[in-house]
XYZ file of C-alpha atoms in Angstrom:
319
model
C -57.069 25.297 -16.681
C -57.211 24.876 -20.415
C -53.451 25.342 -20.582
C -52.903 22.534 -18.057
C -55.099 20.163 -20.059
C -53.225 20.999 -23.257
C -49.906 20.454 -21.511
C -51.020 17.024 -20.277
C -51.994 15.865 -23.784
C -48.981 14.251 -25.547
C -48.132 15.815 -28.831
C -47.598 13.742 -31.954
C -44.166 12.040 -31.983
C -43.380 12.933 -28.330
C -42.948 10.027 -25.801
C -45.635 9.569 -23.180
C -44.796 9.746 -19.458
C -44.879 5.920 -19.203
C -42.552 5.515 -22.186
C -40.150 8.109 -20.779
C -40.113 6.331 -17.413
C -39.492 2.969 -19.115
C -36.640 4.437 -21.178
C -35.128 6.005 -18.048
C -35.355 2.696 -16.184
C -33.607 0.791 -19.002
C -30.939 3.483 -19.250
C -30.408 3.405 -15.489
C -30.240 -0.399 -15.483
C -27.642 -0.418 -18.277
C -25.603 2.187 -16.405
C -25.697 0.181 -13.168
C -24.771 -3.022 -15.025
C -21.842 -1.304 -16.710
C -20.603 0.005 -13.365
C -20.888 -3.415 -11.751
C -18.720 -4.949 -14.476
C -15.785 -3.051 -12.981
C -16.368 -4.920 -9.708
C -15.911 -8.344 -11.316
C -12.066 -8.345 -11.123
C -12.245 -7.257 -7.479
C -14.763 -9.994 -6.702
C -12.559 -12.601 -8.409
C -9.504 -11.493 -6.429
C -11.567 -11.569 -3.216
C -12.768 -15.108 -3.928
C -9.348 -16.450 -4.981
C -7.302 -14.814 -2.211
C -9.766 -14.942 0.683
C -12.797 -17.195 0.245
C -10.941 -20.188 -1.224
C -8.073 -20.169 1.342
C -10.536 -19.750 4.231
C -12.623 -22.672 2.972
C -9.527 -24.846 2.592
C -8.281 -23.848 6.061
C -11.603 -24.798 7.629
C -11.522 -28.157 5.838
C -7.966 -28.950 6.976
C -8.868 -27.927 10.534
C -11.190 -30.929 10.677
C -8.410 -33.374 9.747
C -5.024 -34.520 11.078
C -3.268 -33.253 7.945
C 0.474 -32.808 8.575
C 1.214 -30.647 5.564
C 3.871 -33.084 4.302
C 1.747 -36.166 3.521
C -1.339 -36.494 1.330
C -2.946 -38.804 3.906
C -5.391 -36.916 6.113
C -7.965 -38.486 8.430
C -11.139 -36.717 9.475
C -10.941 -35.964 13.213
C -13.934 -33.664 13.665
C -13.578 -30.856 16.180
C -10.765 -32.457 18.209
C -8.224 -29.919 16.871
C -10.335 -27.094 18.283
C -10.321 -28.785 21.698
C -6.520 -29.107 21.590
C -6.152 -25.436 20.670
C -8.047 -24.341 23.761
C -5.854 -26.472 26.076
C -2.411 -26.077 24.466
C -0.246 -23.969 26.867
C 1.860 -22.436 24.091
C -1.206 -21.303 22.171
C -2.846 -19.902 25.294
C 0.390 -18.054 26.099
C 0.414 -16.674 22.562
C -3.170 -15.524 22.942
C -2.388 -13.783 26.251
C 0.635 -11.872 24.968
C -1.113 -10.965 21.697
C -3.986 -9.385 23.623
C -1.592 -7.588 25.996
C 0.465 -6.313 23.054
C -2.631 -5.134 21.149
C -4.216 -3.286 24.058
C -0.912 -1.911 25.354
C 0.276 -0.511 22.022
C -3.167 0.925 21.152
C -3.473 2.765 24.473
C 0.121 4.012 24.659
C 0.415 5.090 21.020
C -2.880 7.000 21.255
C -1.818 8.617 24.537
C 1.544 9.783 23.111
C 0.626 10.471 19.484
C -2.147 13.016 20.133
C -0.039 15.394 22.323
C 2.865 14.942 19.908
C 0.637 15.926 16.975
C -0.606 18.994 18.865
C 3.015 20.084 19.476
C 4.044 19.415 15.868
C 1.064 21.454 14.675
C 2.454 24.605 16.298
C 4.846 26.948 14.505
C 8.465 26.741 15.685
C 11.966 26.684 14.225
C 12.843 23.568 12.143
C 9.302 22.228 12.503
C 9.472 20.158 9.309
C 12.800 18.610 10.373
C 11.344 17.617 13.758
C 8.314 16.097 12.012
C 10.631 14.049 9.807
C 12.605 12.809 12.809
C 9.468 11.509 14.538
C 8.146 9.982 11.303
C 11.456 8.250 10.460
C 10.833 5.047 12.558
C 7.812 4.320 10.327
C 9.967 4.212 7.174
C 12.135 1.074 7.638
C 10.630 -2.370 8.003
C 9.541 -3.264 11.517
C 11.628 -6.447 11.221
C 14.754 -4.314 10.698
C 13.819 -2.229 13.737
C 13.523 -5.453 15.727
C 17.024 -6.568 14.733
C 18.513 -3.151 15.559
C 16.771 -2.982 18.932
C 17.955 -6.530 19.600
C 21.531 -5.198 19.723
C 20.494 -2.176 21.781
C 18.572 -4.222 24.362
C 20.957 -7.152 24.480
C 20.916 -8.564 28.041
C 24.713 -8.992 27.929
C 27.008 -6.401 29.405
C 28.146 -5.534 25.864
C 24.590 -4.473 24.870
C 24.329 -0.796 23.894
C 21.826 0.185 26.589
C 23.577 -1.798 29.311
C 26.926 -0.273 28.298
C 25.486 3.253 28.534
C 23.879 2.576 31.925
C 27.113 1.067 33.206
C 29.280 3.967 32.012
C 26.909 6.687 33.310
C 25.534 5.208 36.524
C 27.536 2.036 37.135
C 24.278 0.077 36.973
C 23.351 -3.158 35.278
C 23.565 -5.210 33.239
C 19.797 -5.682 33.090
C 18.142 -8.717 31.419
C 16.036 -6.668 29.009
C 15.249 -9.588 26.705
C 15.975 -12.584 28.936
C 13.517 -11.769 31.744
C 9.848 -12.511 30.963
C 8.392 -9.239 32.274
C 11.162 -7.025 30.879
C 10.954 -8.808 27.514
C 7.198 -8.138 27.252
C 7.710 -4.490 28.198
C 10.631 -4.134 25.779
C 8.599 -5.458 22.831
C 5.692 -3.106 23.610
C 7.972 -0.085 24.127
C 9.775 -0.667 20.823
C 6.409 -1.058 19.060
C 5.186 2.223 20.571
C 8.418 3.974 19.546
C 8.082 2.661 16.000
C 4.377 3.458 15.526
C 3.957 6.708 17.441
C 5.315 8.968 14.682
C 3.119 7.497 11.932
C -0.063 7.887 13.986
C 1.000 11.399 15.061
C 1.114 12.332 11.365
C -2.406 10.941 10.991
C -3.619 13.126 13.872
C -1.665 16.068 12.466
C -3.592 15.841 9.187
C -6.896 16.060 11.072
C -5.630 18.890 13.284
C -4.830 20.998 10.227
C -8.431 20.634 9.031
C -9.825 22.272 12.210
C -10.671 25.947 11.440
C -8.494 28.434 13.327
C -11.621 30.534 13.994
C -12.685 28.095 16.698
C -9.518 28.726 18.714
C -9.668 32.491 18.137
C -13.231 32.681 19.461
C -12.324 30.449 22.412
C -9.324 32.656 23.224
C -11.499 35.777 23.141
C -13.948 34.049 25.491
C -11.099 33.379 27.918
C -10.711 29.619 27.416
C -7.377 28.208 28.560
C -5.187 25.961 26.408
C -6.368 22.896 28.341
C -10.040 23.859 27.855
C -9.489 24.402 24.123
C -7.870 20.971 23.868
C -10.637 19.211 25.805
C -13.636 20.981 24.242
C -12.415 21.679 20.685
C -9.406 19.602 19.678
C -10.298 16.272 21.248
C -13.939 16.080 20.003
C -12.942 17.073 16.459
C -10.194 14.434 16.518
C -12.712 11.654 17.153
C -12.705 10.363 13.527
C -8.892 10.214 13.594
C -8.916 8.396 16.946
C -11.377 5.853 15.526
C -9.269 5.204 12.421
C -5.999 5.083 14.362
C -7.304 2.635 16.949
C -8.899 0.448 14.290
C -5.529 0.153 12.536
C -3.721 -0.454 15.837
C -6.142 -3.155 16.980
C -6.167 -5.101 13.713
C -2.397 -4.713 13.305
C -1.724 -5.736 16.901
C -3.791 -8.904 16.705
C -1.793 -10.188 13.723
C 1.628 -9.033 14.952
C 4.525 -11.371 14.206
C 7.613 -9.590 12.852
C 8.683 -7.425 15.805
C 8.412 -10.013 18.657
C 9.988 -12.697 16.473
C 12.999 -10.620 15.410
C 13.464 -9.160 18.889
C 12.971 -12.181 21.170
C 11.993 -15.179 18.972
C 8.940 -15.451 21.233
C 10.978 -16.000 24.406
C 12.054 -16.325 27.049
C 9.835 -19.400 27.192
C 6.498 -18.352 25.725
C 6.471 -14.893 27.330
C 6.413 -12.985 23.993
C 4.875 -15.740 21.890
C 2.134 -14.516 19.522
C -0.840 -16.165 17.864
C 0.591 -15.805 14.373
C 3.924 -17.293 15.472
C 2.028 -20.177 17.026
C 0.145 -20.802 13.760
C 3.361 -20.775 11.693
C 5.338 -22.893 14.169
C 2.612 -25.512 14.559
C 1.823 -25.743 10.861
C 5.273 -25.529 9.268
C 7.910 -26.421 11.879
C 5.971 -29.069 13.836
C 3.932 -30.583 10.973
C 0.597 -30.072 12.745
C -1.173 -28.371 9.862
C -4.650 -29.415 11.001
C -4.080 -28.012 14.485
C -2.638 -24.775 13.075
C -5.632 -24.486 10.730
C -8.030 -24.808 13.680
C -6.185 -22.008 15.486
C -6.256 -19.887 12.319
C -10.025 -20.364 11.979
C -10.653 -19.365 15.601
C -8.264 -16.427 15.272
C -9.987 -15.180 12.100
C -13.372 -15.445 13.766
C -12.130 -13.549 16.847
C -10.530 -10.785 14.755
C -13.767 -10.406 12.787
C -15.756 -10.043 16.010
C -13.314 -7.458 17.360
C -13.455 -5.466 14.113
C -17.258 -5.472 13.994
C -17.541 -4.536 17.679
C -15.009 -1.753 17.248
C -16.843 -0.314 14.241
C -20.145 -0.411 16.141
C -18.669 1.338 19.179
C -16.846 3.859 16.997
C -20.003 4.869 15.143
C -21.894 5.355 18.393
C -19.088 7.529 19.759
C -18.976 9.608 16.574
C -22.755 10.174 16.670
C -22.598 11.359 20.262
C -19.520 13.546 19.960
C -19.907 15.084 16.478
């Protein structure tokens, strides 16, 4: 007891508990302030490249600004009303949603089995991995131009020539028929993105301990049961990341449909981003394009937040 009392009495020259706490608080505050200084350049870039353009876009969306003249009259929310009734913009919205959902579902459905196969040991495994990853290397715009020659609706198109020489069939209007054009754009997008996302799944597959599969094999689990009860649940974080990238990338797609079909035939493969660029730059309707950009940004933000919320709930239940 006496020892405790002596220990609680501050010795001469030693800081009291209150002084030590105050010194620690000041030291901690200086450390936090120094760390936050490193965030200043990031905050400035965020404000200059995102906040300022978004504010300007919202302002122009309330005017009839053409983009070529300094005269702009305030028109209120009339641009937003026109956006919701413009047939080309509604067509762009429909195909953008179909493209986003279609590519996300198909790439996920093909990339996971492909990653499981590429994770096994076989001859020339690294070469096969490189072959599947190759479509992700060149620009998607270049892929669109190349596939434009392959899927040409003329009889001289590569695919039509092959079908004619092998089966005497065709020529088929791959890019001049509305339904075939939509399917062609989605199929090319799946072909181009499947390898990259398979590599993402492959990285997660290699982090799963082999002990799990050994124990499951000893217990008599089949390959399908191991995939359903071990592989698929442990791939949940990769599925979440992959689908988040596919959804956000699909909603802002422009390069592949434009280089492959120019948005046609008609508006069958028209996208939201192409509509914004065409209305604002080519047609001089900058105010209308700004209104569409504001609505599109708001919709993408809602989709991203909803997807994150759903993803976290799935991860908590599965993992």
